[in-house]
GROMACS .gro file of C-alpha atoms in nm:
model
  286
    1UNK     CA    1  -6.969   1.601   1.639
    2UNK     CA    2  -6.852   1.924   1.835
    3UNK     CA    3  -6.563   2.080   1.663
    4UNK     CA    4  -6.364   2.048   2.055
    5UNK     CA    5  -6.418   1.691   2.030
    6UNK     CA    6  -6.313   1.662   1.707
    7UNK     CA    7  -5.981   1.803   1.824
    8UNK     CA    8  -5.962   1.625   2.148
    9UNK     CA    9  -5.929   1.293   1.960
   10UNK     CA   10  -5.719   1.408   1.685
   11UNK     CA   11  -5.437   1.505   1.940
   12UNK     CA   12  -5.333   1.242   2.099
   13UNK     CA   13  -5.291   1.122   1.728
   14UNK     CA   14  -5.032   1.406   1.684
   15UNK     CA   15  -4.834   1.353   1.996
   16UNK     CA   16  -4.771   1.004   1.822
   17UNK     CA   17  -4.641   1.129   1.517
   18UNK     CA   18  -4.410   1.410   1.738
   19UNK     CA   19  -4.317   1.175   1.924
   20UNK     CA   20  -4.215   0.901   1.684
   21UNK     CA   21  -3.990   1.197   1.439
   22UNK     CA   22  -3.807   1.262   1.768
   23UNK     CA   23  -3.723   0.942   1.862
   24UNK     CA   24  -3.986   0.846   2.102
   25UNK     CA   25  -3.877   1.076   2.404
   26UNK     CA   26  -3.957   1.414   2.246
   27UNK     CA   27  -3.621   1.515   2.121
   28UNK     CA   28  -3.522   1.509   1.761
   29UNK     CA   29  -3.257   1.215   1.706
   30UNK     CA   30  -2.930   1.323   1.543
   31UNK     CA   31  -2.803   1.057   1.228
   32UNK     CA   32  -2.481   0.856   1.450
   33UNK     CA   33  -2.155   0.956   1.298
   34UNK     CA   34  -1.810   0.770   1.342
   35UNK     CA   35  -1.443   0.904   1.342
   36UNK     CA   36  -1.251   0.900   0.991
   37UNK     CA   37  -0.906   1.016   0.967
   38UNK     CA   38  -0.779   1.113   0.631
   39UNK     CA   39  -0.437   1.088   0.641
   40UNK     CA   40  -0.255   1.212   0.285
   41UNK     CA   41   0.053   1.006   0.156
   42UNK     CA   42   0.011   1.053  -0.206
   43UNK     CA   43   0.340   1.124  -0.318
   44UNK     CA   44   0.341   1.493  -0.543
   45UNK     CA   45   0.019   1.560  -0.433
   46UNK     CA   46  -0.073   1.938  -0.365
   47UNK     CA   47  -0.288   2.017  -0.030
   48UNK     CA   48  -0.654   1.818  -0.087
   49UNK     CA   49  -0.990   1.879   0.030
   50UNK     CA   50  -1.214   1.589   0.084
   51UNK     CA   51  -1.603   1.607  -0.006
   52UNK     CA   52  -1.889   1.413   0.100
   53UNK     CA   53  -2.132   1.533  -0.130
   54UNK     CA   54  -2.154   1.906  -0.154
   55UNK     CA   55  -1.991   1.901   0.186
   56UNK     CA   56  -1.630   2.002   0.259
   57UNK     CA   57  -1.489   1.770   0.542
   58UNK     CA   58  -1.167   1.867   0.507
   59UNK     CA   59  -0.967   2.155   0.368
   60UNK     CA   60  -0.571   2.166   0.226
   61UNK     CA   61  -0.503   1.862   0.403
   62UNK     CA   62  -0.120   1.849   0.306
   63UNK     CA   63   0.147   1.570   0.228
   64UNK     CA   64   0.195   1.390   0.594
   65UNK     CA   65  -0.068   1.531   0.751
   66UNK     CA   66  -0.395   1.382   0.905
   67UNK     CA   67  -0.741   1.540   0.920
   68UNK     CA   68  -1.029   1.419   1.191
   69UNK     CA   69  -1.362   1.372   1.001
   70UNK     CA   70  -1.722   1.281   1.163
   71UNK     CA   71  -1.893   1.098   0.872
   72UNK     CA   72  -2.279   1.013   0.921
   73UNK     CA   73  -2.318   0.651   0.908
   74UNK     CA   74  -2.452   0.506   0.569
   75UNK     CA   75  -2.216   0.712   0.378
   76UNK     CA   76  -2.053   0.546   0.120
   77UNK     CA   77  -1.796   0.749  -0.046
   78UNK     CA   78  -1.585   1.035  -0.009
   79UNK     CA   79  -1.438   1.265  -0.286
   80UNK     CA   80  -1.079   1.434  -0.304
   81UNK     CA   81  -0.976   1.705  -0.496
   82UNK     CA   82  -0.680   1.968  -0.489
   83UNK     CA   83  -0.743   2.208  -0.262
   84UNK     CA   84  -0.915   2.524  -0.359
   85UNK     CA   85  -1.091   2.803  -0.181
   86UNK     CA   86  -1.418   2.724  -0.281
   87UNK     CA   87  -1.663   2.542  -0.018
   88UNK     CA   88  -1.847   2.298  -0.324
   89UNK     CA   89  -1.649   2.065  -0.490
   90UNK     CA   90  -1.518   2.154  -0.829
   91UNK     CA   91  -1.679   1.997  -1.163
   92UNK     CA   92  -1.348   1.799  -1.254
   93UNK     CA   93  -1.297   1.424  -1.179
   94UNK     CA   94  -1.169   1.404  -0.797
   95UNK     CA   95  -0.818   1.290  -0.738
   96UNK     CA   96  -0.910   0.944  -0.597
   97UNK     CA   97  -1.205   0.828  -0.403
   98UNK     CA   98  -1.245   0.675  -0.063
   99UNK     CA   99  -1.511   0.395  -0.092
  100UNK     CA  100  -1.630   0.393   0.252
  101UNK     CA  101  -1.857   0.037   0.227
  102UNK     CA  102  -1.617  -0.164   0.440
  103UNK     CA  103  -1.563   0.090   0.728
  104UNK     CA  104  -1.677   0.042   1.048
  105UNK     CA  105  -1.975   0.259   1.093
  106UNK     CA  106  -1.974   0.257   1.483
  107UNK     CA  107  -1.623   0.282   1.564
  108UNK     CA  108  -1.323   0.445   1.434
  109UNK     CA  109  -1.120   0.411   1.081
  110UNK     CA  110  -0.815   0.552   0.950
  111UNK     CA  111  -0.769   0.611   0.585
  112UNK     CA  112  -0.453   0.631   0.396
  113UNK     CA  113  -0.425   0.760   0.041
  114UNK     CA  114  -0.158   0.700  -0.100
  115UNK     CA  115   0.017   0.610  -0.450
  116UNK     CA  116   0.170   0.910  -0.659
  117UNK     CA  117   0.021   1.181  -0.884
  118UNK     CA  118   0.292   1.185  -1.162
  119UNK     CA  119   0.208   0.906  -1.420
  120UNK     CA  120   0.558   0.930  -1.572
  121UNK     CA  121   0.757   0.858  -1.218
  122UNK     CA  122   0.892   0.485  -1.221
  123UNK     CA  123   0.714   0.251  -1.060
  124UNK     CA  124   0.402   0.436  -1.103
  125UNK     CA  125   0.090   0.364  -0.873
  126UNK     CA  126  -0.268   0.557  -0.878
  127UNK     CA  127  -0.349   0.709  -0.608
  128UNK     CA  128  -0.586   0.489  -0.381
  129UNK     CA  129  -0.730   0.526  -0.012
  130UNK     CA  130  -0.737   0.215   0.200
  131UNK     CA  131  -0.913   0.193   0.551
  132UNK     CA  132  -0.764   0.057   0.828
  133UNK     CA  133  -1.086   0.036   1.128
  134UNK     CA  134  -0.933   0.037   1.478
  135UNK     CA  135  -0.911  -0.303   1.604
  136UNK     CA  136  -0.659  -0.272   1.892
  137UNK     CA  137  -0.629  -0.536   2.167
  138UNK     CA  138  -0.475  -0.431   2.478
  139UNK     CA  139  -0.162  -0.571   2.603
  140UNK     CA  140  -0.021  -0.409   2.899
  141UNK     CA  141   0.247  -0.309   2.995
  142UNK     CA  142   0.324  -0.345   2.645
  143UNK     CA  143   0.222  -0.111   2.347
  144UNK     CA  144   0.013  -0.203   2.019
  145UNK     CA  145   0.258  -0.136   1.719
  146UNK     CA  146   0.030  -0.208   1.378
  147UNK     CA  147   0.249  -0.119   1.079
  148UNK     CA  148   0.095   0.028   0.712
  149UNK     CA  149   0.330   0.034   0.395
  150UNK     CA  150   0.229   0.291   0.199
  151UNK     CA  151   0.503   0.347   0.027
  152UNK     CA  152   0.445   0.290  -0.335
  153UNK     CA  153   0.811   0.254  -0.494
  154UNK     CA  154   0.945   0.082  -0.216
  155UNK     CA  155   0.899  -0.315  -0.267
  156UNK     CA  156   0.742  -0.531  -0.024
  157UNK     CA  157   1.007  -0.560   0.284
  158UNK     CA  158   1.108  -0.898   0.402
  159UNK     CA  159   1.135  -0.835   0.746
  160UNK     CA  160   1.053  -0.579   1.019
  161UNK     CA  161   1.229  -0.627   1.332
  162UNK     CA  162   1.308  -0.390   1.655
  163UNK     CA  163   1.645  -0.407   1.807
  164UNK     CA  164   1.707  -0.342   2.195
  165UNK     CA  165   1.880  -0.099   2.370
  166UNK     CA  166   2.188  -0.339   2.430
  167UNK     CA  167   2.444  -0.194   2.199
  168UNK     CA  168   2.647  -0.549   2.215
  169UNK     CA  169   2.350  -0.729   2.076
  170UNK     CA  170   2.320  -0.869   1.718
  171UNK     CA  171   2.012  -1.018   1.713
  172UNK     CA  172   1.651  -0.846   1.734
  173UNK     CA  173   1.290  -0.938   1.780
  174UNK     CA  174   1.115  -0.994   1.463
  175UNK     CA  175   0.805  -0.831   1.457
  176UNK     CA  176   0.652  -0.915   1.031
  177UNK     CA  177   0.838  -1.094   0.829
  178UNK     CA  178   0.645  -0.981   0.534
  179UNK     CA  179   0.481  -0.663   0.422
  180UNK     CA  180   0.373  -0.562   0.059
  181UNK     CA  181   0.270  -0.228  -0.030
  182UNK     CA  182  -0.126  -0.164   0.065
  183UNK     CA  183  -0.083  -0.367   0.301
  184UNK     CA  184  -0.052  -0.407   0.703
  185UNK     CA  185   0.008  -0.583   1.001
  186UNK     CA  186  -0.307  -0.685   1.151
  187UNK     CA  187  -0.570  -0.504   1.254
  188UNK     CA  188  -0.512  -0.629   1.679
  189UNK     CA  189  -0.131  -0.436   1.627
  190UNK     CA  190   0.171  -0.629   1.772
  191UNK     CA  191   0.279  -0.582   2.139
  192UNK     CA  192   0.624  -0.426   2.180
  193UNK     CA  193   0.794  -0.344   2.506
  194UNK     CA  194   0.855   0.040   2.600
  195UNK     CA  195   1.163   0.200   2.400
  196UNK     CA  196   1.328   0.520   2.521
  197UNK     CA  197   1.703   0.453   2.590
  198UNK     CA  198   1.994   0.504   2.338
  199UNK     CA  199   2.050   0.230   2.107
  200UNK     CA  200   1.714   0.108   1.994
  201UNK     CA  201   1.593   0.139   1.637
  202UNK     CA  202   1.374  -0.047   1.411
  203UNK     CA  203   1.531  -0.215   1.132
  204UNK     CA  204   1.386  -0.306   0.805
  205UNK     CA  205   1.487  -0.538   0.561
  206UNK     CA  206   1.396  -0.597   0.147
  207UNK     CA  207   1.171  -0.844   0.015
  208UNK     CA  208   1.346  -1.247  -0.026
  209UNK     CA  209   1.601  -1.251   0.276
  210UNK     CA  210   1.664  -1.552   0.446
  211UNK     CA  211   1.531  -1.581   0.840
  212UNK     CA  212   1.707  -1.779   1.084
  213UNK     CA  213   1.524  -1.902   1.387
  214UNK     CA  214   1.458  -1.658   1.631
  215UNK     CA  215   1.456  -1.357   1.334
  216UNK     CA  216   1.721  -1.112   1.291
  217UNK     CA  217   1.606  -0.737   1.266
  218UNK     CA  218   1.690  -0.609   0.900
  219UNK     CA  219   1.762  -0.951   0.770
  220UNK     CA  220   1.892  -0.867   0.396
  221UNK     CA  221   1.975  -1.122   0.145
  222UNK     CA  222   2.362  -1.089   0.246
  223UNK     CA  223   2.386  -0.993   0.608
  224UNK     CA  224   2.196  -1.092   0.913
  225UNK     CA  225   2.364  -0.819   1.143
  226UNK     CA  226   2.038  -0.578   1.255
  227UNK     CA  227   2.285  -0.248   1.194
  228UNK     CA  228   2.313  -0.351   0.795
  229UNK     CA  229   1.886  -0.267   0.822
  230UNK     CA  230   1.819  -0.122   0.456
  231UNK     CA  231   1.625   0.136   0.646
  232UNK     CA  232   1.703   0.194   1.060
  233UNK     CA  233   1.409   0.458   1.229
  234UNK     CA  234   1.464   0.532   1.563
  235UNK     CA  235   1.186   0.524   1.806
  236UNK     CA  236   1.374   0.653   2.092
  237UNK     CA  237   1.157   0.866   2.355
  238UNK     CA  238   0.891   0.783   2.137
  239UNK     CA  239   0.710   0.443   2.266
  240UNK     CA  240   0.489   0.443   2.545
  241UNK     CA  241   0.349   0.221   2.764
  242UNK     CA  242  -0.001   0.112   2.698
  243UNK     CA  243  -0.043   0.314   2.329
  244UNK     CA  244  -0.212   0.192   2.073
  245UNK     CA  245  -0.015   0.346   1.740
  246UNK     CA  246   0.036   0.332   1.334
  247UNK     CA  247   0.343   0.320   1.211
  248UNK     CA  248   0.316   0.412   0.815
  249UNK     CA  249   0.587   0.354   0.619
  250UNK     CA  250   0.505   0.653   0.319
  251UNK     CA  251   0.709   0.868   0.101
  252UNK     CA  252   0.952   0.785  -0.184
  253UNK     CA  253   1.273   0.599  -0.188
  254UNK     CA  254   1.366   0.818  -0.475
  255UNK     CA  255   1.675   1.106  -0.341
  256UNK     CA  256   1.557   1.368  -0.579
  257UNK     CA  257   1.191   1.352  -0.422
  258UNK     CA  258   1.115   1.707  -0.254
  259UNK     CA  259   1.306   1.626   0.122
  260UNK     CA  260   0.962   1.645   0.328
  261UNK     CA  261   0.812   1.358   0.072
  262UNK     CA  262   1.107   1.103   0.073
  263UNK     CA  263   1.102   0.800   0.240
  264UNK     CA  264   0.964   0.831   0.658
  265UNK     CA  265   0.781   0.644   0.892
  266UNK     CA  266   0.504   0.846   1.061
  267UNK     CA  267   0.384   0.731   1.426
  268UNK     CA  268   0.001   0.810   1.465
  269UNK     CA  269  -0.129   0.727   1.804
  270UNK     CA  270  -0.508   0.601   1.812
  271UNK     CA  271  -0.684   0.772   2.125
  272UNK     CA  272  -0.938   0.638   2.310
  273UNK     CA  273  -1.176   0.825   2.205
  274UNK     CA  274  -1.162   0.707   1.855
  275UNK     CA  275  -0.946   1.007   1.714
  276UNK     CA  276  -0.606   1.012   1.602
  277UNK     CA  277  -0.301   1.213   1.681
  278UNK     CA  278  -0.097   1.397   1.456
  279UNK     CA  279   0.108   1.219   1.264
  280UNK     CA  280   0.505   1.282   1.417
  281UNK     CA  281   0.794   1.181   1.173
  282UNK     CA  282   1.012   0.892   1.279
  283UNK     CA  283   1.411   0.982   1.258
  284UNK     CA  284   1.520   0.816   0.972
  285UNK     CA  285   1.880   0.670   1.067
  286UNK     CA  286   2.204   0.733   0.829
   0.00000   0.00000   0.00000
């Protein structure tokens, strides 16, 4: 057989194979990623950089902040380590890893290390990092509250209510009336009318207080006033019609923690486009 006709029939052959490692319309197909945010709430915990493989994702992520990851989907685990200048990770054990099996590969997830570093601090907890995939529903005109407690010496609360902007009042709307450490609120958040006027503040209460119908915010084992809250944050100016948010309860109870690493709640807004704001502390009340 010519050696042109040989060819001829060997091409269309080729374009088969091209066509096929591209995806079928010529152009090479990309692996799908998702949207992972790393936020760090490991109490004592230096600035981290997180590894997938030989690959830094994230550099000197620091104590209450958040970094915005792509991860190719089929990953299944991350690596942190203290943060170092070097762009491989380092041949020491990583300071916790993020098991990625149960995230959502096609949509968004937010991951929240947390525990503390020190093995000798009281109520010692490894550091862990759970996920949290976006699963807002949409309530309007109302936002999406979901609450994380990721604090790991603070017990789990009793009761998590929000309190209006009617100074008079002495009763609040209940919003969990549970929440252990590790753990959240539900992954559809909880609707909560717009905040912004004087007066309002969440109130949270301690683990075994008595409800009443109805719910008190801060219920505590000896008061059912809101203002006697364990722990009052106020939201003011902060809520917003329509946004979908974390609130993550992190940091230590403990006074002699370093100031930026005691006890806050940090709002993270989820946008639409499957990132994540910045984390912005929540004032904590006196």
């Amino acid at each position: 057989m010519p050696r042109f006709l040989r060819l001829f029939m060997v091409l269309p052959q080729l374009g088969m194979l091209l066509s096929t490692a591209c995806g079928g319309d010529g152009e090479r197909k990309e692996q799908p990623e998702y949207n992972l945010a790393f936020l760090n709430v490991v109490v004592g915990t230096p600035g981290v950089d997180v590894f997938l493989n030989a690959t830094k994702l994230a550099s000197d992520v620091a104590f209450g902040a958040l970094a915005n990851m792509r991860v190719p989907v089929g990953s299944d685990r991350l690596e942190a380590f203290t943060h170092s200048d070097s762009p491989t990770p380092p041949s020491e054990a990583p300071l916790f890893v993020l098991n990625l099996i149960a995230a959502e590969k096609d949509g968004s997830v937010l991951a929240v290390a947390d525990g503390d570093v020190d093995p000798q601090t009281p109520e010692y907890v490894a550091p862990e990092a759970q996920l949290y995939a976006n699963g807002f529903a949409v309530y309007p005109p109302n936002l999406a509250i979901r609450f994380v407690h990721a604090a790991p010496d603070l017990p789990g609360l009793r009761t998590i209510g929000i309190r209006d902007n009617d100074a008079s009042a002495t009763m609040g709307t209940l919003l969990v009336d549970s929440l252990n450490f590790r753990r959240d609120s539900g992954a559809q958040g909880i609707p909560v009318a717009p905040l912004g006027l004087p007066g309002a503040f969440l109130g949270i209460g301690r683990q075994g207080g008595v409800l009443t119908s109805g719910g008190p915010v801060g219920v505590t084992v000896d008061s059912y006033d809101p203002r006697q809250a364990l722990y009052r944050f106020s939201p003011s100016g902060e809520l917003v019609s329509g946004e979908r948010m974390y609130l993550v309860i992190a940091g230590s109870k403990d006074q002699g923690a370093a100031p930026d690493r005691r006890l806050q709640l940090l709002r993270i807004a989820a946008n639409t486009d499957g990132s994540f704001a910045a984390p912005v502390p929540v004032a904590l009340l006196p």
